[in-house]
XYZ file of C-alpha atoms in Angstrom:
636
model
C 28.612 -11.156 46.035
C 25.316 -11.753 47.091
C 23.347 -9.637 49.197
C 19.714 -8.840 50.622
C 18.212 -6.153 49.459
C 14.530 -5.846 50.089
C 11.226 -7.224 51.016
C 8.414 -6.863 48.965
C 4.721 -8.487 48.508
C 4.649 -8.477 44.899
C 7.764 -8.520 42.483
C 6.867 -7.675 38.672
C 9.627 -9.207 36.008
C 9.821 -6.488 32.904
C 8.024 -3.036 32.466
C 5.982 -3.500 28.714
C 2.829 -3.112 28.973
C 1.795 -6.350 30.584
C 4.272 -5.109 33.203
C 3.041 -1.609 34.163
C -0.499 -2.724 34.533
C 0.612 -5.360 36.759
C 2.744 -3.389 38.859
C -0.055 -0.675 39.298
C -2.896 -3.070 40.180
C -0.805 -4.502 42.677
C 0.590 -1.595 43.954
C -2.756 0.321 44.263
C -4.435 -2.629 45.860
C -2.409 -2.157 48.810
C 0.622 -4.510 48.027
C 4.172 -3.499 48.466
C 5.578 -3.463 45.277
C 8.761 -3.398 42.881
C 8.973 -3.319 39.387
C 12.166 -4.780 37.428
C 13.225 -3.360 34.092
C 16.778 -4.170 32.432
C 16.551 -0.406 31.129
C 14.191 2.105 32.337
C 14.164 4.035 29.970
C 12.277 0.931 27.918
C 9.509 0.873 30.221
C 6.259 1.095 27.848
C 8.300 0.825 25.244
C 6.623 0.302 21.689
C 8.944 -1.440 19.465
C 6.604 -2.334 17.259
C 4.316 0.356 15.355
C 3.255 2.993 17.913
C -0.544 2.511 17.968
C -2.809 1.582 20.396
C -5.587 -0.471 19.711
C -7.391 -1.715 16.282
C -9.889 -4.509 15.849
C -10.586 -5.952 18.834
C -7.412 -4.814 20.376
C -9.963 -1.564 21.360
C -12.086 -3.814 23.242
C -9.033 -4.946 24.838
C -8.142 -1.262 25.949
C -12.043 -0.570 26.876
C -11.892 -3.306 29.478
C -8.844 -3.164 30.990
C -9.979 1.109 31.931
C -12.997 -0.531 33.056
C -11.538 -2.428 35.558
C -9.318 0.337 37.047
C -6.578 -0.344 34.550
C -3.982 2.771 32.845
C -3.749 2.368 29.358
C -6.571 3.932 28.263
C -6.011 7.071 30.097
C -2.283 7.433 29.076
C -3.356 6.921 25.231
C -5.377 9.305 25.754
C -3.027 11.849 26.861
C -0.496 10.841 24.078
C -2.090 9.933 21.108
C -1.373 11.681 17.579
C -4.187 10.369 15.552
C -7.637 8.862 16.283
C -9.827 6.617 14.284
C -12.851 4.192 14.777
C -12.858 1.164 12.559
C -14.951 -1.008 11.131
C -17.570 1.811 11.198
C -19.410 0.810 8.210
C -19.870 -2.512 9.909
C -21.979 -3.725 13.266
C -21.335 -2.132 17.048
C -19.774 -5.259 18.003
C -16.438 -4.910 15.462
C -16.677 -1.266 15.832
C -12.844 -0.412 17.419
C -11.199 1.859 18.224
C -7.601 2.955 17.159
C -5.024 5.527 18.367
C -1.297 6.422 16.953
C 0.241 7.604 19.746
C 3.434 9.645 20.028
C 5.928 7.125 21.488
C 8.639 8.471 23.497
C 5.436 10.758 25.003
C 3.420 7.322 26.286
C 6.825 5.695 27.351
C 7.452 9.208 29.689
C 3.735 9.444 30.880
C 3.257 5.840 31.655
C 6.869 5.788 33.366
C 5.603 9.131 35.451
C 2.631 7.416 36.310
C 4.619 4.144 37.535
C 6.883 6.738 39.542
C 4.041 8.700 41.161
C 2.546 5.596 42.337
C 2.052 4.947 46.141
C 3.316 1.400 47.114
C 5.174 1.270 44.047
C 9.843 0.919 43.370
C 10.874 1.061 40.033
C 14.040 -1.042 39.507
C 16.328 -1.166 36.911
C 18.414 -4.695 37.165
C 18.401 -8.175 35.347
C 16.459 -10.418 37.049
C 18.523 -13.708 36.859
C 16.502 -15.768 39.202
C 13.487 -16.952 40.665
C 14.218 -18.364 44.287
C 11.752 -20.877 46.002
C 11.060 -23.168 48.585
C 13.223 -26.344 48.631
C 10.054 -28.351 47.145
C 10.572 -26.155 43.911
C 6.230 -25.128 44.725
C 6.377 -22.050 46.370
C 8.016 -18.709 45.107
C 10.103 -16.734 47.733
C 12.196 -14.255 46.130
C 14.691 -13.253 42.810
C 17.826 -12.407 42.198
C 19.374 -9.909 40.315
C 22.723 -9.682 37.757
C 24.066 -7.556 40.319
C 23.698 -10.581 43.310
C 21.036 -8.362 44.837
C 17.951 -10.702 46.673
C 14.879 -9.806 47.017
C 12.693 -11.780 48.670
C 8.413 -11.786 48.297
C 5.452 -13.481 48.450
C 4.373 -13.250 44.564
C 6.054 -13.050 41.242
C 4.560 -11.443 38.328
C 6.630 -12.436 35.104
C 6.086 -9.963 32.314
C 9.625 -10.568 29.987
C 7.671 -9.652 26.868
C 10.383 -10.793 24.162
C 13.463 -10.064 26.307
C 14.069 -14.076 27.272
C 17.308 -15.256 25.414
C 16.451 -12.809 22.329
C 18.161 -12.705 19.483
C 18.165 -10.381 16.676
C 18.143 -11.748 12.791
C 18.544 -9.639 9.755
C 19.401 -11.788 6.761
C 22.228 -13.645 7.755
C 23.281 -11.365 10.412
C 22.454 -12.512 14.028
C 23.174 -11.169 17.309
C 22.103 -11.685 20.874
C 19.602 -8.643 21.177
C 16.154 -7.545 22.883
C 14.085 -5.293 20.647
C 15.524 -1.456 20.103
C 19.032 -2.669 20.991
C 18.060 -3.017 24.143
C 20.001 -5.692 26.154
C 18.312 -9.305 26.017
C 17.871 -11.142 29.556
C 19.955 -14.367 28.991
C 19.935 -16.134 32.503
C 16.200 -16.340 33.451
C 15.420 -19.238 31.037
C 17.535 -21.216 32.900
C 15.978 -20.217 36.055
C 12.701 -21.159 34.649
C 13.540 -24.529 32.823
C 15.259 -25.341 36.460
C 11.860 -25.064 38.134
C 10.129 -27.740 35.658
C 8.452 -24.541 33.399
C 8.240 -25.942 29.826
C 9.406 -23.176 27.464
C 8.922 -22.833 23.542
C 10.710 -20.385 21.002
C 8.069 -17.939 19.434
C 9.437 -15.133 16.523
C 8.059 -11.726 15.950
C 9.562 -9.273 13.592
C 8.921 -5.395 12.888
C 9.671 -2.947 9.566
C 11.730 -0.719 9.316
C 11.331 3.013 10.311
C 12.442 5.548 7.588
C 13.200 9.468 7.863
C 10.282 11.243 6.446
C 12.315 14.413 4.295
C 12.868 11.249 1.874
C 9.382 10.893 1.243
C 7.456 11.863 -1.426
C 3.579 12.035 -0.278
C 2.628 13.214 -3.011
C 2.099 9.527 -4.091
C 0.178 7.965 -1.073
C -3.027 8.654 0.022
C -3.458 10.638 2.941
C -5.184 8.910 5.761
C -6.650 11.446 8.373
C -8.215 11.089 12.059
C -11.651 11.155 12.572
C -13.651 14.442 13.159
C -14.751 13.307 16.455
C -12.459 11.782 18.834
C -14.047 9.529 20.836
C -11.628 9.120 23.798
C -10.209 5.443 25.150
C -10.887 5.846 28.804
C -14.667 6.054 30.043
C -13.336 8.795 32.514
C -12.184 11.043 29.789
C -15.145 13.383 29.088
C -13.939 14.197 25.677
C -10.783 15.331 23.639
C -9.477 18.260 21.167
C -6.673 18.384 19.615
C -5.193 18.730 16.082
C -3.928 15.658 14.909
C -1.477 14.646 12.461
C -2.437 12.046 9.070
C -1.586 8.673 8.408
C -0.244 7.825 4.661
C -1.165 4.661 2.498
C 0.782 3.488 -0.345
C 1.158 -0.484 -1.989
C 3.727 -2.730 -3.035
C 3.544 -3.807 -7.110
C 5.130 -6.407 -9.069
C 8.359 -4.915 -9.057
C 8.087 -5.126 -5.270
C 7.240 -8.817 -5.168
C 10.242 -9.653 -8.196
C 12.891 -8.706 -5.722
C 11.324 -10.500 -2.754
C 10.954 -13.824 -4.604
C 14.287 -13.545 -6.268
C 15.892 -12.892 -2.717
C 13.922 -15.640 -0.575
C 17.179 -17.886 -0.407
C 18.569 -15.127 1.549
C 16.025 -14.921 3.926
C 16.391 -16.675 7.015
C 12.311 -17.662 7.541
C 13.411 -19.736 4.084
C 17.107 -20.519 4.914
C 16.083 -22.241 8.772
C 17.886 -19.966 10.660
C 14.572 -18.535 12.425
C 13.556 -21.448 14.755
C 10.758 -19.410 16.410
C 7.627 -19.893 15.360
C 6.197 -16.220 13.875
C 2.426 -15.043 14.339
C -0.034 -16.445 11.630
C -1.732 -12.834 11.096
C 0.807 -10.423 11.098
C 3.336 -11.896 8.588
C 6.573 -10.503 7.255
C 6.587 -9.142 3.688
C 8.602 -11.760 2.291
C 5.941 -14.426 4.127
C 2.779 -12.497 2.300
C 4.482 -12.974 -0.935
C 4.666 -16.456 -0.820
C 1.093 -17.221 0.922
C -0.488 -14.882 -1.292
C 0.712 -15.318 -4.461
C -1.904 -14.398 -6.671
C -2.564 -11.170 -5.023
C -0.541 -7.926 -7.267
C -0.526 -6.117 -4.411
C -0.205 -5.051 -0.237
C -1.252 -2.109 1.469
C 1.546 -0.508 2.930
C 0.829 2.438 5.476
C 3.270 5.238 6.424
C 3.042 6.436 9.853
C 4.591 9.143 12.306
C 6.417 7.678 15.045
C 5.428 11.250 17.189
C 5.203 14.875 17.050
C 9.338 15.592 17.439
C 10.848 12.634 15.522
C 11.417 12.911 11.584
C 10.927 9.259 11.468
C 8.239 6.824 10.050
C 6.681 3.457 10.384
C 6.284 1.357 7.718
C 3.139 -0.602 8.393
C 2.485 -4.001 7.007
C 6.591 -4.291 5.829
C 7.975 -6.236 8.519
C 11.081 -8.562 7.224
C 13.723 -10.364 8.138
C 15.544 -9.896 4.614
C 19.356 -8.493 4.364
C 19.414 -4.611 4.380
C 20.514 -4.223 0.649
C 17.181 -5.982 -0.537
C 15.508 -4.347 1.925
C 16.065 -1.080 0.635
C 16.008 -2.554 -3.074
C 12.691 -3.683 -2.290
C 10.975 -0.196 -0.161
C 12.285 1.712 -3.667
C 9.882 -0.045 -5.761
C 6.969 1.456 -3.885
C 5.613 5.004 -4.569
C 6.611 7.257 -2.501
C 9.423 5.483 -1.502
C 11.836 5.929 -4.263
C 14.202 8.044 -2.296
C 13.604 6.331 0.651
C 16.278 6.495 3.657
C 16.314 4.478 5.974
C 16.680 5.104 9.822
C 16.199 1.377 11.542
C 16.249 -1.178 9.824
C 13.619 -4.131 9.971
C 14.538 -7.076 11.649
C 12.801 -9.866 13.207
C 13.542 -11.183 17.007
C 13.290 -14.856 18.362
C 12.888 -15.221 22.252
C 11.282 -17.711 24.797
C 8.108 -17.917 26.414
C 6.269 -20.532 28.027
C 3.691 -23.241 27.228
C 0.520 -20.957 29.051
C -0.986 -24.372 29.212
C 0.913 -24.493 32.536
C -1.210 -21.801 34.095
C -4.576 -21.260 36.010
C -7.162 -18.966 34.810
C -6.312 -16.806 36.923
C -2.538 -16.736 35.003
C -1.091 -18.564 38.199
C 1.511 -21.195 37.795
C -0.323 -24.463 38.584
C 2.731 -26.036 39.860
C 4.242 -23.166 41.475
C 2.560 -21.115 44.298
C 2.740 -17.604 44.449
C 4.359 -17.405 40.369
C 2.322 -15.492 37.916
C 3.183 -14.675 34.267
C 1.373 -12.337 31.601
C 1.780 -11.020 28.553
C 4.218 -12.025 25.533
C 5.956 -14.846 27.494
C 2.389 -16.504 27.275
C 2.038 -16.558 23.821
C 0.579 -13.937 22.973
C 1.028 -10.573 20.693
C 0.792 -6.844 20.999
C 1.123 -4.476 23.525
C -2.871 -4.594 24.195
C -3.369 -8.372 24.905
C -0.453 -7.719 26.867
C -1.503 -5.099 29.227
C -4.853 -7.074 29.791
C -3.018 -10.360 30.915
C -1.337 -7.490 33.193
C -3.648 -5.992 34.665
C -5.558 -9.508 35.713
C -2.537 -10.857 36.513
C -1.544 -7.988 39.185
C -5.048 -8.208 40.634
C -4.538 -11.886 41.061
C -0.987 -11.597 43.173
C -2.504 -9.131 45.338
C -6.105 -11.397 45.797
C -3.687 -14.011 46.478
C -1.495 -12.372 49.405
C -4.864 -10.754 50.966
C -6.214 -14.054 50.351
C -9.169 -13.383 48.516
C -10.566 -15.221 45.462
C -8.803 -14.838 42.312
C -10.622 -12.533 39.644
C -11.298 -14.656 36.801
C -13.739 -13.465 33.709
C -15.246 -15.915 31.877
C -15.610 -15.828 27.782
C -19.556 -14.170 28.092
C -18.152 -11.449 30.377
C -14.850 -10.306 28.753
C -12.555 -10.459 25.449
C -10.234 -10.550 28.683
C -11.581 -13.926 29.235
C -11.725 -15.119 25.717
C -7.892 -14.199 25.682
C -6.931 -15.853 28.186
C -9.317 -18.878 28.214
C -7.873 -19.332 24.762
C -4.101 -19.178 26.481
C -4.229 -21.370 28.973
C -7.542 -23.579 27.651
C -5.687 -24.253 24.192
C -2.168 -23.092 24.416
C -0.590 -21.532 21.235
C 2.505 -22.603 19.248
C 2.479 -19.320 17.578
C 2.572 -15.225 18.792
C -1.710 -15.344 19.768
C -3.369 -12.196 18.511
C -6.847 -11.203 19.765
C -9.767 -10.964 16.992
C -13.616 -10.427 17.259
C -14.186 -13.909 15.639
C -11.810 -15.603 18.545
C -15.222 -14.250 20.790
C -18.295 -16.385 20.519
C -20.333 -13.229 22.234
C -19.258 -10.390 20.511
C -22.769 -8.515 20.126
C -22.464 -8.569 24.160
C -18.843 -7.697 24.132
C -18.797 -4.466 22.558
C -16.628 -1.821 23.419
C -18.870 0.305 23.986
C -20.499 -1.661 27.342
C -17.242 -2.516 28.476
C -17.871 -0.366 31.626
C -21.110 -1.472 32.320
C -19.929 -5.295 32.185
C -16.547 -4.762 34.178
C -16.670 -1.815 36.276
C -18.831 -3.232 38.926
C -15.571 -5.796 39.010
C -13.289 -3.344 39.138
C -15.045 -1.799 42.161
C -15.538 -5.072 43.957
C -12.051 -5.604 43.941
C -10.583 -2.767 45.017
C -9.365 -0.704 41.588
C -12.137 1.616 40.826
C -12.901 4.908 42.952
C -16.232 5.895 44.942
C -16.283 8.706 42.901
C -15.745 6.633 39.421
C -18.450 4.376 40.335
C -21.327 6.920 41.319
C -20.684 8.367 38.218
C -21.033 5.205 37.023
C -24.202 4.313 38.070
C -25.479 7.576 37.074
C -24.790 6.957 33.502
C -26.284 3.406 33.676
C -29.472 5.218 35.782
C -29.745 7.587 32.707
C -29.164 4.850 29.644
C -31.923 2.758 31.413
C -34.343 5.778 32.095
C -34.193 6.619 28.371
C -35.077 3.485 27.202
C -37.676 3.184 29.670
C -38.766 6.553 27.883
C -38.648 5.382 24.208
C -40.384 2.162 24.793
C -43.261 4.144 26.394
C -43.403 6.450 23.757
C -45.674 7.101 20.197
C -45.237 8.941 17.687
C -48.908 10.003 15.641
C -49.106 9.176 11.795
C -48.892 13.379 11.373
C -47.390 15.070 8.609
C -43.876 16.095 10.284
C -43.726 12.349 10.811
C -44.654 11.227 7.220
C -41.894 13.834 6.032
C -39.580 12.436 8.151
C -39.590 9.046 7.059
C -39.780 9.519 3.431
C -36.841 11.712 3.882
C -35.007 8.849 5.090
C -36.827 6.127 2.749
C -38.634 4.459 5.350
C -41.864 2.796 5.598
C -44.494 5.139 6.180
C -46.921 4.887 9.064
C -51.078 4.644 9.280
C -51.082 4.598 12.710
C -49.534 5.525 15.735
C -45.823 3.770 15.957
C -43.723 3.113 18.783
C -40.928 5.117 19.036
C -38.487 2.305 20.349
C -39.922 0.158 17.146
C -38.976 3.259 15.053
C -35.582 3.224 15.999
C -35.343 -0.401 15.610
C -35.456 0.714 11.598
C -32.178 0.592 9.892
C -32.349 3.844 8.497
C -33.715 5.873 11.635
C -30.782 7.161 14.012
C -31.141 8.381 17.642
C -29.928 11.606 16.890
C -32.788 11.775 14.041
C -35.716 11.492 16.371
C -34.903 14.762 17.113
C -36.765 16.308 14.050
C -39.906 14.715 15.203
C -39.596 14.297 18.942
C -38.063 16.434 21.776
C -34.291 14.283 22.798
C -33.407 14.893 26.429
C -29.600 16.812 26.806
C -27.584 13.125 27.293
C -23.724 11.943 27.090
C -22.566 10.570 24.094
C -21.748 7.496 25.619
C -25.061 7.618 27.171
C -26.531 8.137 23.506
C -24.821 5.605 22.169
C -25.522 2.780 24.695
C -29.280 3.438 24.004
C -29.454 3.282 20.564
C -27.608 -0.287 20.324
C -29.577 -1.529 22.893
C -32.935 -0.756 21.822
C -31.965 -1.488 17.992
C -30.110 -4.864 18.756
C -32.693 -5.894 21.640
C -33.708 -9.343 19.431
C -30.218 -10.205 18.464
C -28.989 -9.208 22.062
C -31.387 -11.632 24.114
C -30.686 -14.409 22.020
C -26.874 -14.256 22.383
C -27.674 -13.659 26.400
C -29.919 -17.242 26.121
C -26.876 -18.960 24.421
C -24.607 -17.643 27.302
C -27.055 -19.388 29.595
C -26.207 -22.502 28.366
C -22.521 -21.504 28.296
C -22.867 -21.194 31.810
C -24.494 -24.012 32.577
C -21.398 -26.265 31.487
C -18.898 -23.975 33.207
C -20.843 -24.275 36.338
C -20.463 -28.188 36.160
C -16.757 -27.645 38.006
C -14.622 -31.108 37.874
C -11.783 -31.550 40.686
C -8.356 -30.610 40.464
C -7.399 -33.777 41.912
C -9.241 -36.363 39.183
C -7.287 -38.967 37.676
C -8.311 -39.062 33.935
C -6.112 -41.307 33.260
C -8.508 -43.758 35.389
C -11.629 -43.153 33.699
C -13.043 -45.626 31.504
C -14.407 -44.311 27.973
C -11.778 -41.367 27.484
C -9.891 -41.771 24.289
C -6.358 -41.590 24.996
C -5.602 -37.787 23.610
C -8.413 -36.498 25.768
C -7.211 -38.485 28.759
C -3.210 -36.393 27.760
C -4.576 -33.288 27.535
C -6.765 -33.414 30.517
C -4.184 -34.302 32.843
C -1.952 -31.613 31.301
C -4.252 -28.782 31.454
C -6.740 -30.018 34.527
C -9.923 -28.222 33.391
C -11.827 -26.478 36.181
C -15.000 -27.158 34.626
C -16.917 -29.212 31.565
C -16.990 -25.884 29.401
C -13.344 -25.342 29.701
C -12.432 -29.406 29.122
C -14.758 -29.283 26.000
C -12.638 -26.142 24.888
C -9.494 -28.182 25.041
C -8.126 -29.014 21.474
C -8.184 -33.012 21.313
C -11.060 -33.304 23.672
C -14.141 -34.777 21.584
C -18.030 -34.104 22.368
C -17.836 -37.840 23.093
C -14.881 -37.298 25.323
C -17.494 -34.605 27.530
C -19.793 -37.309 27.329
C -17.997 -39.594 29.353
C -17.049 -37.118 31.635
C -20.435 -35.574 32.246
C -20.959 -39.507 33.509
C -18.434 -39.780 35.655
C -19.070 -36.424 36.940
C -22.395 -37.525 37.747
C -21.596 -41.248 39.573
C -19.133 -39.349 41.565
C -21.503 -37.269 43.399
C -24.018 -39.958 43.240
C -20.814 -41.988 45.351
C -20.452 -38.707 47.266
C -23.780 -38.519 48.317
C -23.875 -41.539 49.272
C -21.513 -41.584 51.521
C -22.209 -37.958 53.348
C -26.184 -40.205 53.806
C -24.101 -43.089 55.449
C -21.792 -41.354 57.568
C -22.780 -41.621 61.269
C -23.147 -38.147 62.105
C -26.559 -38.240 59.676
């Protein structure tokens, strides 16, 4: 029977990691809060391999701590193993990585959710979303239970839980990831309210129990001597951490797969969904890349008081028997037992076309959605679609302008500019190439481009943000400092750069032109020049900017221009389908997606440079008409 049970400003639907960031930023923005979870004792739950970050996923992290967000800081607290890639490459791929002890993040980030002011935690199927008679306006949800809450904002964060379904082989069972129940009813809900949904797939290996391991046969893969930390408030981290292993597959490997592709249900049609293009099963590598002998497999810890072991880059949907068969072809493996098997999962989401920037329904008032049931994959695209998403719902109800960054300012914005801009038929996963700006995006500088944000909205402390400012204060001061700065044609100096096979110098050089050298480090000058006691961070922000200064003002000039074309803003309200010139596509996917501006229509897939064109025209005799007009009206 149903009852009423609460009123609340926000409501957040599921507690992954799109969901916890939501339900904090709305919750410490002043908003009356409650968090749903079918079990709570999946909240943060990693079902996938327990690692946070990775290329461009670090950015991801970076900028969601910048703007006040958690899952930096809990990584952080939990992680097992640290590692920057991409080192040997440019600052603006450099990312970090973390393997994090699982059921330890699940417990912190749950304590931190509990601690919360402003905050419930709820467990309870949400069944469905109640709203005004129109269908426009959210009001409330139910629960399995016939409990009603009512509200003035939804957050929908379901990850993979909608209608989910497990498949291994030819085995298939109604299932959320870890055996956790699915939530069947809500599609319904949704598909009643005119939300288009699509069928994505995602699958994960198989965890084994590492006493049936022989090591002795991978390559170890061990943390990095320094451990740079996630959050920009964590001065810096210790700890002992634990390795990584590496190991391939062989011909013997890829024999079994082939011979058993008949069995597998990505082959047989029995997986629907739609899996993510660059994260692909085993059996799916085989096939696409079948002239390559081999795949790096690596074996990693699952956390410091589990025996088990994740088998990265062997996700499949095959039967269990070849499964095995195939892991005992690999070295290391040969006595391999296993502990879960892999499986893959098939669940709804939505078309994110249907969404604002700011990740509100355009149809529906008051409904947000982030994370997985967008499109998307991994628990770091995820958290950021959270964290903007809870900011949003609370802007909303204290009726404030949404916070929406922009592709220059964010891989945030690229994310979710991509979502909702282009839409995806397949699980989305964020890489430096998706951003056009990456020399400005670095993770490095994600404070100093998004924690000014995070203070003007509310997320960021007074104290955070004079400490802040002091470190921008000092990074600016030094390379005031270098730029004024000359080092003499002496001996030391002539040493110094034949020690590190660089040009020498007749006269007097520049010490900010110095550094600009390939071969010459910050930490270098030292030898030659006295180095002011300074942050790493602080350090490091320096050194890029002073050695990338060319690269970096030319990338600013082409943002310019980006700007430029998203400041031409075009009116919710326009009838493409009226406008003379449009090709018939562009004139479709305009009035599906209703651009806000020129740079997001000419973003749109099926929208032609012509296609702007026309609509830079018609943009331009309407406020010609406009103008017109306001001239003509009595009052002037």
């Amino acid at each position: 029977m149903d009852y009423f049970a609460g009123s609340y400003d926000v409501i957040v639907v599921g507690a992954g990691h799109a969901g916890c960031e939501a339900a904090l930023a709305a919750a410490r923005l002043g908003c009356k809060t409650i968090v749903f979870s079918i079990n709570l004792d999946s909240m943060a739950n990693m079902p996938c391999n327990p690692n946070i970050g990775g290329t461009a996923k670090g950015h991801l992290v970076r900028e969601i701590d910048a703007l006040g967000g958690q899952m930096g800081k809990t990584t952080d607290k939990t992680f097992i193993q640290s590692k920057i890639l991409n080192n040997s490459k440019g600052p603006a791929v450099y990312s970090l990585r973390a393997q994090v002890d699982r059921r330890h993040y699940q417990m912190e980030m749950k304590h931190t959710l509990e601690l919360q002011e402003n905050l419930d935690i709820r467990q309870a199927e949400v069944v469905e979303l109640l709203t005004d008679e129109a269908k426009t306006k959210i009001t409330g949800i139910k629960t399995h239970t016939g409990a009603i809450f009512h509200c003035k904002a939804i957050v929908l964060t379901t990850g993979t839980y909608l209608q989910g379904r497990i498949i291994i082989g030819d085995v298939s069972y109604s299932g959320g990831p870890d055996g956790i129940f699915p939530a069947n009813k809500l599609s319904a809900s949704l598909a009643e309210l005119g939300i288009s949904l699509l069928r994505f797939k995602t699958g994960t290996p198989a965890r084994l129990n590492r006493r049936s391991l022989d090591f002795s046969k991978m390559t170890e893969q061990p943390g990095d001597d320094t451990i740079i930390p996630f959050s920009f408030e964590t001065e810096s981290i210790e700890k002992e951490q634990v390795s990584c292993w590496l190991t391939y597959t062989n011909k013997d490997t890829h024999e079994i797969i082939k011979r058993n592709l008949h069995r597998s249900p990505l082959y047989s049609g029995d997986i629907t969904g739609i899996g993510p293009r660059y994260c692909p099963s085993i059996e799916d590598k085989i096939v696409r890349f079948a002239d390559k002998e081999n795949h790096q497999v690596f074996v990693e810890p699952m956390g410091l008081e589990t025996e088990e072991m994740y088998l990265q880059g062997m996700s499949s949907s095959l039967p269990e028997d070849v499964q095995i068969e195939f892991m005992k072809t690999v070295p290391g493996l040969e006595n391999v037992k296993v502990m879960r098997s892999a499986y893959a999962i098939e669940y709804d989401g939505i078309d994110a076309t249907q969404l604002k920037l700011s990740l509100e329904f355009k149809n529906i008032e008051g409904l947000f959605s982030a994370g997985q049931i967008n499109g998307s994959s991994g628990y770091e695209e995820a958290a950021a679609q959270g964290i903007i998403a809870g900011i949003n719902a609370a802007q909303k109800i204290h009726e404030k302008e949404p916070l929406i960054l922009d592709r220059s300012q964010a891989y945030i914005g690229v994310l979710i500019d991509d979502l909702v801009t282009k839409g995806t038929k397949e699980p989305y996963r964020m890489m430096t190439s998706r951003a056009e700006y990456r020399l400005l995006l670095r993770q490095d500088n994600a404070d100093l481009r998004l924690t000014p944000l995070g203070r003007k909205v509310g997320l960021i402390s007074e104290e955070r943000y004079l400490k802040f400012q002091e470190k921008k204060e000092l990074i600016e001061k030094e390379i005031d400092r270098l730029n004024n700065s000359y080092l003499p044609p002496s001996e030391e100096v002539l040493k110094y750069l034949e020690s590190r096979e660089s040009t020498a110098v007749k006269s007097g050089i520049n010490v900010a032109e110095l550094l600009r050298r390939p071969e010459i480090s910050y930490e270098s000058l030292s030898e030659v020049m006295e180095l002011p006691v300074l942050p790493r961070s602080v350090r490091e922000q320096v050194e890029v900017a002073i050695k990338y200064e060319g690269y970096i003002k030319r990338q600013m000039q082409q943002v310019e221009q980006y700007k430029k074309l998203e400041g031409r803003k075009l009116p919710r309200e326009m009838d493409y389908s009226l406008i003379q010139g449009l090709r018939l596509e562009a004139r479709q996917k305009l009035s599906q997606i209703k651009p806000d501006s020129i740079g997001q229509a000419s973003r749109i897939t099926g929208v032609s440079p012509a296609d702007i064109s026309v609509l830079l025209i018609h943009l331009e005799q309407m406020n010609r008409s406009n103008n017109q007009r306001q001239s003509e009206s009595p009052g002037n």
